[in-house]
Coordinates of C-alpha atoms and ligand atoms in Angstrom, one line a residue:
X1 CA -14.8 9.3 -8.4
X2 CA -15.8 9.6 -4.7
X3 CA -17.4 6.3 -3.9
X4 CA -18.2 7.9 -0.2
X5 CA -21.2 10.5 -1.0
X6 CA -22.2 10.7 2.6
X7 CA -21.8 11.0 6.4
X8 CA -24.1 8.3 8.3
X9 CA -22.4 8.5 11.4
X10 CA -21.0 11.4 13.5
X11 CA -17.4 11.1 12.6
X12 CA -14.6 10.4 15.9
X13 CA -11.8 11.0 14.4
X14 CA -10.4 14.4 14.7
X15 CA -10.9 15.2 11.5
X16 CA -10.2 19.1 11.5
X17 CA -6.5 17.8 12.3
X18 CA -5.8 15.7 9.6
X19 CA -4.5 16.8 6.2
X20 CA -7.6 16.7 3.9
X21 CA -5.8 14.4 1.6
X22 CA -6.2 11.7 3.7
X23 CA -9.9 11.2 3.5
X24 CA -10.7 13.4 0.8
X25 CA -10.9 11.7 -2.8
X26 CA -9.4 13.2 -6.3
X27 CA -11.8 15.1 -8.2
X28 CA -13.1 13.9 -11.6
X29 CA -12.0 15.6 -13.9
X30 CA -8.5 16.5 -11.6
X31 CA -5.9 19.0 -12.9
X32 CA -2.6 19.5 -10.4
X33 CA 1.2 19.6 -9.6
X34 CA 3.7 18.1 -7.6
X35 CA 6.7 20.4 -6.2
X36 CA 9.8 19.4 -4.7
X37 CA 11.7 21.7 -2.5
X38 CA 14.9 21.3 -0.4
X39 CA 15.5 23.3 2.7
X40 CA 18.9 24.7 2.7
X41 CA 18.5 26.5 5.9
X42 CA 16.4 25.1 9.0
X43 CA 15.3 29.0 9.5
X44 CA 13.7 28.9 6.2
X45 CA 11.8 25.3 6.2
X46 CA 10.2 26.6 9.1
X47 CA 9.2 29.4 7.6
X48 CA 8.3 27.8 4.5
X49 CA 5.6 25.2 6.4
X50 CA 4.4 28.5 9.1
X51 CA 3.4 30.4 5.1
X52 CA 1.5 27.3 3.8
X53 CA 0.2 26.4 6.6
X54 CA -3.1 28.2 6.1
X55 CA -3.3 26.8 2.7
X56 CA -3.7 23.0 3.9
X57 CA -7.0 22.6 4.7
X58 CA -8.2 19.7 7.2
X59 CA -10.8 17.0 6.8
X60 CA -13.6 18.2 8.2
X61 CA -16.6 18.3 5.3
X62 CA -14.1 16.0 3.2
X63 CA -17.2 14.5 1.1
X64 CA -18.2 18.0 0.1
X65 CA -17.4 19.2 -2.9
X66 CA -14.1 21.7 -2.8
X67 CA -12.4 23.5 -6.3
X68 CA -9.3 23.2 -5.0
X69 CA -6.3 22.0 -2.1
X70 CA -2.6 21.5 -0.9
X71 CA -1.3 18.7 0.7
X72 CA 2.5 18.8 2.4
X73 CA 4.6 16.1 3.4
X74 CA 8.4 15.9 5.1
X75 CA 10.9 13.3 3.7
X76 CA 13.1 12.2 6.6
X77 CA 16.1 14.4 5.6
X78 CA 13.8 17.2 5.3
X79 CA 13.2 16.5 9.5
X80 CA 16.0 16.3 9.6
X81 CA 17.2 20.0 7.5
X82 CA 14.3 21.3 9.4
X83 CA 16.5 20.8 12.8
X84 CA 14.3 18.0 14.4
X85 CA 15.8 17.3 17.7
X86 CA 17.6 14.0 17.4
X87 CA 15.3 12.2 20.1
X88 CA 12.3 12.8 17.8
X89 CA 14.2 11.4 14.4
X90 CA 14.9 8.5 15.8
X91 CA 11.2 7.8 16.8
X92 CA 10.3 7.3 13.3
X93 CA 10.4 3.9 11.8
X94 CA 13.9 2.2 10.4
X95 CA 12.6 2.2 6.5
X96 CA 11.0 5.7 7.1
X97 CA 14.7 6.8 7.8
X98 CA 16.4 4.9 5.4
X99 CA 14.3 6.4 2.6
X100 CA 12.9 4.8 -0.7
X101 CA 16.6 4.2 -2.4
X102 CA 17.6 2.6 0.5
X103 CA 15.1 -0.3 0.4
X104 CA 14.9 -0.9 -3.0
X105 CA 15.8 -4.7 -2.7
X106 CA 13.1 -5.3 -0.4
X107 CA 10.7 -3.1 -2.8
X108 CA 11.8 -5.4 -6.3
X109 CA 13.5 -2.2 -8.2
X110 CA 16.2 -3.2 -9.4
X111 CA 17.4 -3.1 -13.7
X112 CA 15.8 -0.4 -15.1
X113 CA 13.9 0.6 -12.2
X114 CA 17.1 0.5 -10.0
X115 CA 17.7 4.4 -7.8
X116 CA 21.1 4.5 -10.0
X117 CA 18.6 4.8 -12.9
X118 CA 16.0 7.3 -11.4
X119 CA 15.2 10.9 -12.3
X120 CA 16.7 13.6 -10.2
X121 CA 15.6 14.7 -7.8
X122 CA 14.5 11.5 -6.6
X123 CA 16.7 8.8 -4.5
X124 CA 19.2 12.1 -3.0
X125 CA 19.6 13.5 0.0
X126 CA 18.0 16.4 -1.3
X127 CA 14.7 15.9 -1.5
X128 CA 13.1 17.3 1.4
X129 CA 9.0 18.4 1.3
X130 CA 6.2 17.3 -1.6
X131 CA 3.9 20.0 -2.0
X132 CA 0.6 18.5 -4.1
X133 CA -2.1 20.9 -5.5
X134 CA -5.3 19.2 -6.4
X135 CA -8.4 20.8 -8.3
X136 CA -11.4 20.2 -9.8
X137 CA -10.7 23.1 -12.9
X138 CA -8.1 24.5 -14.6
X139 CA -9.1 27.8 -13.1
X140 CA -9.2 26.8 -9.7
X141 CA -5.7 25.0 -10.4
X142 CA -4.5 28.0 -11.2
X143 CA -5.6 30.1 -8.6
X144 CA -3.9 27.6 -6.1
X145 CA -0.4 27.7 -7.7
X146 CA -0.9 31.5 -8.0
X147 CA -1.4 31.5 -3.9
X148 CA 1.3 29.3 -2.9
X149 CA 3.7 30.9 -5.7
X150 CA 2.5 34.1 -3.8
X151 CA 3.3 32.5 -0.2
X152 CA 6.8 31.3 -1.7
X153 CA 8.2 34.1 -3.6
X154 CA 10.4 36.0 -1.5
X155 CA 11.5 32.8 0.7
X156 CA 14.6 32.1 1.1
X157 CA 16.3 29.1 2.6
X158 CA 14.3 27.0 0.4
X159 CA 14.8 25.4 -3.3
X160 CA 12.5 24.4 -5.7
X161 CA 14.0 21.0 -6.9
X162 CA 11.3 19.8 -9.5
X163 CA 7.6 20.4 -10.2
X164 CA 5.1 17.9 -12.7
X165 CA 1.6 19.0 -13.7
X166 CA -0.7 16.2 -14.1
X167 CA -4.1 16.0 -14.9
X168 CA -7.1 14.0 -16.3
X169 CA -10.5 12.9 -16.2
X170 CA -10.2 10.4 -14.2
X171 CA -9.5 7.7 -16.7
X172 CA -5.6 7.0 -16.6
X173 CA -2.8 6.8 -19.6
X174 CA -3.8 3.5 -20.6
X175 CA -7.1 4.1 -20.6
X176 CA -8.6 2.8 -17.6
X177 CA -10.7 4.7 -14.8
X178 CA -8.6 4.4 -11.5
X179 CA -8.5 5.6 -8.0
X180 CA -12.2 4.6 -6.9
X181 CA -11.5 1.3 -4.7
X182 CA -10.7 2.8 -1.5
X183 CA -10.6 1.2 2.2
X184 CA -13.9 2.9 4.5
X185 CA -12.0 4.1 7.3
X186 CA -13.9 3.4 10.8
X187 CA -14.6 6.5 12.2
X188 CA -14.3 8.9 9.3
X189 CA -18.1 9.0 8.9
X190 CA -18.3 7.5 5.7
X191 CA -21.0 5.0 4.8
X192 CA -20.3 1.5 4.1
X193 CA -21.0 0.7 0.5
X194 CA -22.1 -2.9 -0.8
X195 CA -19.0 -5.2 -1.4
X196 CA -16.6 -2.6 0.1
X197 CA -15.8 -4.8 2.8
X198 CA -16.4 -3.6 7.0
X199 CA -14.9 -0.6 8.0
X200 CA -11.0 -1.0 8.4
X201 CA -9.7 0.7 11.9
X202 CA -8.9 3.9 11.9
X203 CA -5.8 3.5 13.3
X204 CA -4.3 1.4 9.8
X205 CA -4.3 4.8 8.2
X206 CA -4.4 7.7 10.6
X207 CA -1.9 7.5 13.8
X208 CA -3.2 7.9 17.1
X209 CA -6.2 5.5 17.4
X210 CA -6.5 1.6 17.1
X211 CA -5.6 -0.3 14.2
X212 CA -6.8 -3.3 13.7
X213 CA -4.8 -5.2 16.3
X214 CA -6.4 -3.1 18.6
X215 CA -3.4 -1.2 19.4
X216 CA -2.4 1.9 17.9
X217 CA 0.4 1.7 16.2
X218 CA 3.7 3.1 16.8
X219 CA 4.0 6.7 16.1
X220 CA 7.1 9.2 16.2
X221 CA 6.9 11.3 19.3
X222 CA 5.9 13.9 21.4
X223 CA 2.2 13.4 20.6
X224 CA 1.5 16.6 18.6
X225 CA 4.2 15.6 16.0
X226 CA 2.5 11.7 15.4
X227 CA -1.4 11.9 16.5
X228 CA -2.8 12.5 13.1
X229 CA -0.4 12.1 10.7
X230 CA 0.1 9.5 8.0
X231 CA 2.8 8.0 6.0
X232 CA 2.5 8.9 2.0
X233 CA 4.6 6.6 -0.7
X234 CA 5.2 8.5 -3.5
X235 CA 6.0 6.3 -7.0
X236 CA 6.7 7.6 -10.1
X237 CA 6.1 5.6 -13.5
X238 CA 6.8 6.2 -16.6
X239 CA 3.7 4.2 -18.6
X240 CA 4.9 2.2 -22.0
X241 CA 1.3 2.5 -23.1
X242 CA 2.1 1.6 -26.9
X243 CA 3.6 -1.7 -25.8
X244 CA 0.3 -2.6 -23.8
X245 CA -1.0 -1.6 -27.1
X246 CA 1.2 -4.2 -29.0
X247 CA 0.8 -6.7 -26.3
X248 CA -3.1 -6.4 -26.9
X249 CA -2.5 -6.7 -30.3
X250 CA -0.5 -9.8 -31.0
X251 CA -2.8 -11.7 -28.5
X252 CA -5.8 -11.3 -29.7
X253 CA -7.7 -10.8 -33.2
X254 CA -10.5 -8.9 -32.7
X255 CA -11.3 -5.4 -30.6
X256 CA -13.4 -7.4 -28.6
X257 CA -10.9 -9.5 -27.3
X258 CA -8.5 -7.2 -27.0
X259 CA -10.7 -5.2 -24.6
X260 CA -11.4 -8.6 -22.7
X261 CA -7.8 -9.4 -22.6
X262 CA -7.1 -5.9 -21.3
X263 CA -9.9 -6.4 -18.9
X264 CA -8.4 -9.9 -17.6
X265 CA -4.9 -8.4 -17.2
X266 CA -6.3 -5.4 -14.6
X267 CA -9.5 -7.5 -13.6
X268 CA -11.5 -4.7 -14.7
X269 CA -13.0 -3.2 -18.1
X270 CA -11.2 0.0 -19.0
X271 CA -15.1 1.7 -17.9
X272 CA -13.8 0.4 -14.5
X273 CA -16.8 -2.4 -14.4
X274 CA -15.7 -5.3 -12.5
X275 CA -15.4 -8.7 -14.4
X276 CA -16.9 -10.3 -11.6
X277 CA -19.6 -8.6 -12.1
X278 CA -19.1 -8.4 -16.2
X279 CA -17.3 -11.3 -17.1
X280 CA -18.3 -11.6 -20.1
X281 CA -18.7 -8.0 -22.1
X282 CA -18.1 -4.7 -20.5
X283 CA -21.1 -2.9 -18.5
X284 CA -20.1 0.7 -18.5
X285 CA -23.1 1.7 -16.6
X286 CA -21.6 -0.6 -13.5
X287 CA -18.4 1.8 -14.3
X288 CA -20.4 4.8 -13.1
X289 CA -22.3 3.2 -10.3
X290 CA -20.5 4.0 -7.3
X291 CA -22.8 1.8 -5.4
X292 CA -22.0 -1.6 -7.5
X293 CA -18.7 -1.2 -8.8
X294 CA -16.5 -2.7 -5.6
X295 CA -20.0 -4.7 -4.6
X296 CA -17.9 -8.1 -5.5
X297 CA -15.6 -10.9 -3.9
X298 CA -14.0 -13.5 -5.0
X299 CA -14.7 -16.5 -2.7
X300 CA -17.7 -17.5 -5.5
X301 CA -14.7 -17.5 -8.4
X302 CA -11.8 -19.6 -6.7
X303 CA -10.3 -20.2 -10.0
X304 CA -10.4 -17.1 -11.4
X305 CA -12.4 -18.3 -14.5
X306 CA -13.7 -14.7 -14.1
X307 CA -11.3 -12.4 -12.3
X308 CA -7.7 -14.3 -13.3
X309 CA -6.0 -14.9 -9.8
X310 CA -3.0 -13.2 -11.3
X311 CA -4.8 -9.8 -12.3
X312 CA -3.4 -6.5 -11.0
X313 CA -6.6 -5.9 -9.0
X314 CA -7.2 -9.0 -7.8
X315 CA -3.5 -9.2 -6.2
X316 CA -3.5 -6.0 -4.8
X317 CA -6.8 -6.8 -2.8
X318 CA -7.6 -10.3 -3.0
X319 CA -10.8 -9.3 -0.7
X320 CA -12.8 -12.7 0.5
X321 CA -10.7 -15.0 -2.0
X322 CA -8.4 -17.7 -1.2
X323 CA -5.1 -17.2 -0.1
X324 CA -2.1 -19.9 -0.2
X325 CA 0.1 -18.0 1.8
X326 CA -2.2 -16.2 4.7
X327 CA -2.4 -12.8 5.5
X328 CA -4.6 -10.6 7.0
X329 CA -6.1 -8.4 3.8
X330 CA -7.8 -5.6 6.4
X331 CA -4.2 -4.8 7.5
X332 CA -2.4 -5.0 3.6
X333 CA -5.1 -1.9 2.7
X334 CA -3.9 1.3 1.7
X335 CA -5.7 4.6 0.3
X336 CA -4.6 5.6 -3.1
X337 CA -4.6 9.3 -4.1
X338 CA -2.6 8.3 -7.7
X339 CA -2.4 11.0 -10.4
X340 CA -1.4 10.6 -14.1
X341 CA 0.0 12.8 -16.3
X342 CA 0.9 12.9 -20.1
X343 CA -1.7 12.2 -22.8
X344 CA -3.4 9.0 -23.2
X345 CA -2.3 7.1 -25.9
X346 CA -5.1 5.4 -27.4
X347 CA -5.5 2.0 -27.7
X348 CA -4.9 2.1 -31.6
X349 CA -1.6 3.7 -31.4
X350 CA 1.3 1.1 -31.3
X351 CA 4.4 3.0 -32.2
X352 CA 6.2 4.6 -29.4
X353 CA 5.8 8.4 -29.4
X354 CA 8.2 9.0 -27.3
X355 CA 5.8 11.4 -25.1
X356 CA 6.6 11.4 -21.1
X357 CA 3.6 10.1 -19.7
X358 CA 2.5 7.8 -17.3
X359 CA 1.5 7.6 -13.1
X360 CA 2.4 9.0 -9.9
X361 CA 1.4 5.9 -7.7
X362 CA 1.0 8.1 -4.0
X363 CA 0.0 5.5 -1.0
X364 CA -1.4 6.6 2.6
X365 CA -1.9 4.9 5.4
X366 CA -0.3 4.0 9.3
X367 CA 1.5 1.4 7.7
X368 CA 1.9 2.8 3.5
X369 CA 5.4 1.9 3.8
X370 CA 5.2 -2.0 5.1
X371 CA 2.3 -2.0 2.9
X372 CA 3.9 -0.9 -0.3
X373 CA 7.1 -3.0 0.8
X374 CA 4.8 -5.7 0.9
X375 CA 2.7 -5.5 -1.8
X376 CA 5.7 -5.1 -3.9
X377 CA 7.7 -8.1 -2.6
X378 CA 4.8 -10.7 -2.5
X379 CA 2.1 -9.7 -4.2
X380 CA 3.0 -7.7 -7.5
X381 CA 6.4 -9.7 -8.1
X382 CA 5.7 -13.3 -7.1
X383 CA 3.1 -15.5 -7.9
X384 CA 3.3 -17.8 -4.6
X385 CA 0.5 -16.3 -2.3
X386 CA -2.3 -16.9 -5.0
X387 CA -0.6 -20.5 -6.3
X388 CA 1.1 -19.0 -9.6
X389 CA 4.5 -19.5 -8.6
X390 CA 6.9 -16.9 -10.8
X391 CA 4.1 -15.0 -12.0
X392 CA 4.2 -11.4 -11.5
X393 CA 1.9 -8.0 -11.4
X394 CA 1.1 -7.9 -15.7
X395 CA 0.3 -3.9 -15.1
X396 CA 3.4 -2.8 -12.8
X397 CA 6.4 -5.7 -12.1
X398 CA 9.3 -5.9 -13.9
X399 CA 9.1 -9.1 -16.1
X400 CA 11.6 -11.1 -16.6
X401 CA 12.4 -12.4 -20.3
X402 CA 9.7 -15.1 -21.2
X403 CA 7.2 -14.1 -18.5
X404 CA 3.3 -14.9 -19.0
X405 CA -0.1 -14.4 -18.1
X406 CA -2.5 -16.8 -17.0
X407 CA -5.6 -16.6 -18.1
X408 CA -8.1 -19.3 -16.0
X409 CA -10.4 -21.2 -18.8
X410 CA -11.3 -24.6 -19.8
X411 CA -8.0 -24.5 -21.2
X412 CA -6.3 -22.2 -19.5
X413 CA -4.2 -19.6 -21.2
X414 CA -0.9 -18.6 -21.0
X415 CA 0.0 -15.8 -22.6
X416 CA 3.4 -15.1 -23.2
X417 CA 6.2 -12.6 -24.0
X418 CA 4.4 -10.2 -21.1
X419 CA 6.7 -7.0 -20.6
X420 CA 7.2 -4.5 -17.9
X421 CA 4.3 -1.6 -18.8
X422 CA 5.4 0.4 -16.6
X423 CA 9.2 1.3 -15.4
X424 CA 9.6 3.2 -12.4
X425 CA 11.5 6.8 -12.5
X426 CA 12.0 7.6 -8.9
X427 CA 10.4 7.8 -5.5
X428 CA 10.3 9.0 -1.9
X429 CA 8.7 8.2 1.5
X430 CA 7.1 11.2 3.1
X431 CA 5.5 11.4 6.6
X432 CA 2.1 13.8 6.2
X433 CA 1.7 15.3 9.5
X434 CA -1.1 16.7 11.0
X435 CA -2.5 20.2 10.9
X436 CA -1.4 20.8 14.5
X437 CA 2.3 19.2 13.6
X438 CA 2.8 21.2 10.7
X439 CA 2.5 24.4 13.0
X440 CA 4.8 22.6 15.8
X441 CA 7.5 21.7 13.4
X442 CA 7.1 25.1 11.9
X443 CA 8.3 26.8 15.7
Ligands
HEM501 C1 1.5 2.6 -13.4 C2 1.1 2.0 -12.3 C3 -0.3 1.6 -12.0 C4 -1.4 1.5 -12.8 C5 -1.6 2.0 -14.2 C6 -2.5 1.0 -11.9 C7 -3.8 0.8 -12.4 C8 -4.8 0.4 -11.5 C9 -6.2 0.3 -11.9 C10 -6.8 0.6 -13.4 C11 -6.9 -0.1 -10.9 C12 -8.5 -0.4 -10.8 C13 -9.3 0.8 -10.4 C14 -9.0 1.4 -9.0 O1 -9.6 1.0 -8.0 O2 -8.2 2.3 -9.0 C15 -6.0 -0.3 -9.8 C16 -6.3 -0.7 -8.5 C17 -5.4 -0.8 -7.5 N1 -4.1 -0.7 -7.5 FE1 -3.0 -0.1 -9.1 N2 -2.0 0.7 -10.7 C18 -0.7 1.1 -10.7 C19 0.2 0.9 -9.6 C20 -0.1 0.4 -8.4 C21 0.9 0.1 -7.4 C22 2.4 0.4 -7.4 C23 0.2 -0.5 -6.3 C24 0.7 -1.0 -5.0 C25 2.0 -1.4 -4.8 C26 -1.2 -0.5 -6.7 C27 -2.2 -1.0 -5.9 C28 -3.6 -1.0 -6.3 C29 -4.6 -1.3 -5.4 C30 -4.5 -1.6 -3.9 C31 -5.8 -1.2 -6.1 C32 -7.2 -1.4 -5.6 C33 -7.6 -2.9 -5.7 C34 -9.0 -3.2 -5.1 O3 -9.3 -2.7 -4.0 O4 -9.8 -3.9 -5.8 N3 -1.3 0.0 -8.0 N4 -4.7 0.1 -10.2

């Protein structure tokens, strides 16, 4: 769902330079694929990015409708195959460089969500650009793949490592609508809907222009390479949808309270309706109202007798509540362009079907790799910034054994025996550059 249906202001950033990605939103329904490739010769990665280049489209017009578009990203070893002078690598940021792998003590992933224990070709040296195809049909999905197979086919110097199809209508594996509560970026042209909050710099997602410090912030060099580019976290989850199932099951009698126990866990009904807004029974109608569905806060509910403090959205943007540790929210925001693949399950089903299914978490933004870092550190695997002390993230931490839920009431409730949902399979940080650094990178 676009929640951004139109332009009230002449936009000022340079939109027909950035990747259209950034500002434009998935389509509903979406189909798609993710690609892979390694550069085995510097001759060829250039070639590769000078054939797709005409296939990325910019910005401009991003809030009119489009059937279909690539996005490309570079991984720091794929700067680095590409023969990026050594001045230039090093302008990028330190966890940037290190890669995903690298960080994953700071990011929580250890266990079963530990690099040891991730798909290939995640977490190796080989991973090198992300191609993404979005579309709003299967036709024009496969029209796109047909032109970039076209561009690709005789290329060498260049190895496809892995490619996922994903698709859906917008409502994700476990059955909730997703991807509609997105930051307005200042400057994009986008108008300011109720409850979204003020218009977050541009410079938090786009490099090259102020962020909300009023500094840009730090981008790799020469110019042409940074100004417009962002940085993309790319997360993929394997989804345990008929142990949500279970979980819903054991903790509640009815189908009425399992939908408002699912609703508390995510802080919003599966319809996507707020439970500030509905706290009481779903409002599907408020799930298809782009105008009213973020038009919420949380200073009026410090208790969360409504949205629980612990729910997924509620700690991933805890918007105008209030915060025991502080932080600045308008500099934590990131835009989401997550895709899920695999079949539902539905929520009747509670044996395993052993189907691969689940969601490619994909972050943008200035600072998507703090951010992420972050979010994933304090806010999805500790409890301590919103007062709940061990509590974690019910939708995406890894819970230890005896974890619980809190859910706010006069009593509260504590449900226990809350598992992991979702483990992770693998992941990468990219750097998407802009349309004018994709054909300097390409020389
Ligand atoms: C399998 C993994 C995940 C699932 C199933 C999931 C599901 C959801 C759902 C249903 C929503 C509410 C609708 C929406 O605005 O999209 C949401 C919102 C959100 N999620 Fe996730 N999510 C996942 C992973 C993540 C991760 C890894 C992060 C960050 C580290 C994250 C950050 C957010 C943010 C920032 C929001 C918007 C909150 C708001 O502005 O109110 N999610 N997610």
């Amino acid at each position: 769902m676009n929640v951004f249906r139109r332009l009230t202001r002449r936009p000022s950033l340079e939109l027909d330079d950035i990747q259209a990605t950034v500002l434009r939103a998935r389509p509903e329904p979406y189909f798609g694929t993710h690609a892979i490739l390694e550069i085995t010769d510097p001759g060829g990665g250039r070639e590769l990015l000078r054939r797709l280049a005409p296939l990325v489209p910019s910005a401009a017009h991003w809030d009119e409708p489009r059937a279909s578009w690539l996005a490309l990203a570079l991984s720091y070893h794929g700067l680095e195959a590409l023969g990026v002078p050594e001045g230039t690598l090093a302008s990028f940021p330190a966890n940037f460089r290190a890669g995903m792998a690298a960080r994953a003590e700071r990011l929580r992933d250890t266990g079963p969500n530990a690099p040891a224990n991730w798909e290939f070709p995640f977490g190796t040296p080989h991973v090198h650009v992300a191609v993404t195809i979005f579309a709003d049909s299967e036709t024009a999905w496969r029209n796109e793949v047909a032109a970039y197979e076209r561009q690709l086919h005789d290329l060498a110097g260049v190895r496809l490592l892995s490619h996922q199809d994903f698709g859906a209508t917008g409502f994700n594996v476990f059955g909730y609508r997703d991807g509609f509560s997105q930051p307005v970026v200042e400057g994009s042209g986008a108008e300011r809907l109720p409850g979204g909050g003020r218009p977050v710099k541009a410079g938090e997602f786009v490099l090259g222009y102020p962020s909300e410090t009023g500094q840009a912030l730090p981008a790799p060099g020469p110019d042409v390479l940074g100004r417009n580019g962002t940085y993309v976290v790319f997360r993929k989850y394997h989804s345990h949808v008929a142990a949500f199932n279970r979980f819903l099951h054991d903790n509640a009698r009815t189908e009425a309270e399992r939908e408002l126990l699912a609703a508390k866990l995510v802080g919003r009904w599966r319809s996507g309706a707020p439970l500030a807004l509905a706290p009481e029974a779903d409002n599907p109608a408020l799930g298809e109202d782009s105008r009213q569905i973020n038009n919420f806060g949380y200073r009026d509910d410090p208790r969360g007798l409504r949205t629980p403090l612990g729910s997924h959205i509620r700690r991933m943007n805890p918007r105008d509540g209030k915060l025991e540790v502080l932080s600045d929210v308008n500099i934590r925001r990131i835009i989401r362009r997550s895709t899920s693949y695999g079949q539902p399950l539905p929520a009747t089903d509670l044996r395993d079907d052993r189907e691969s299914r689940g969601l490619d978490f994909i972050a943008l933004g200035a600072r998507a790799i703090d951010n992420v870092e972050f979010l994933q550190s304090e806010w999805v695997n500790s409890g301590n910034f919103t007062g709940l002390g061990k509590e974690k993230d019910p939708l995406i931490s890894l819970q230890d054994k005896g974890a619980y839920f809190t859910v706010p009431g006069s009593p509260p409730r504590r449900i226990q025996n809350i598992q992991s949902f979702n483990t992770l399979l693998g992941g990468e940080y990219f750097f998407m550059p802009s349309l004018s650094a994709i054909n300097w990178l390409s020389r």
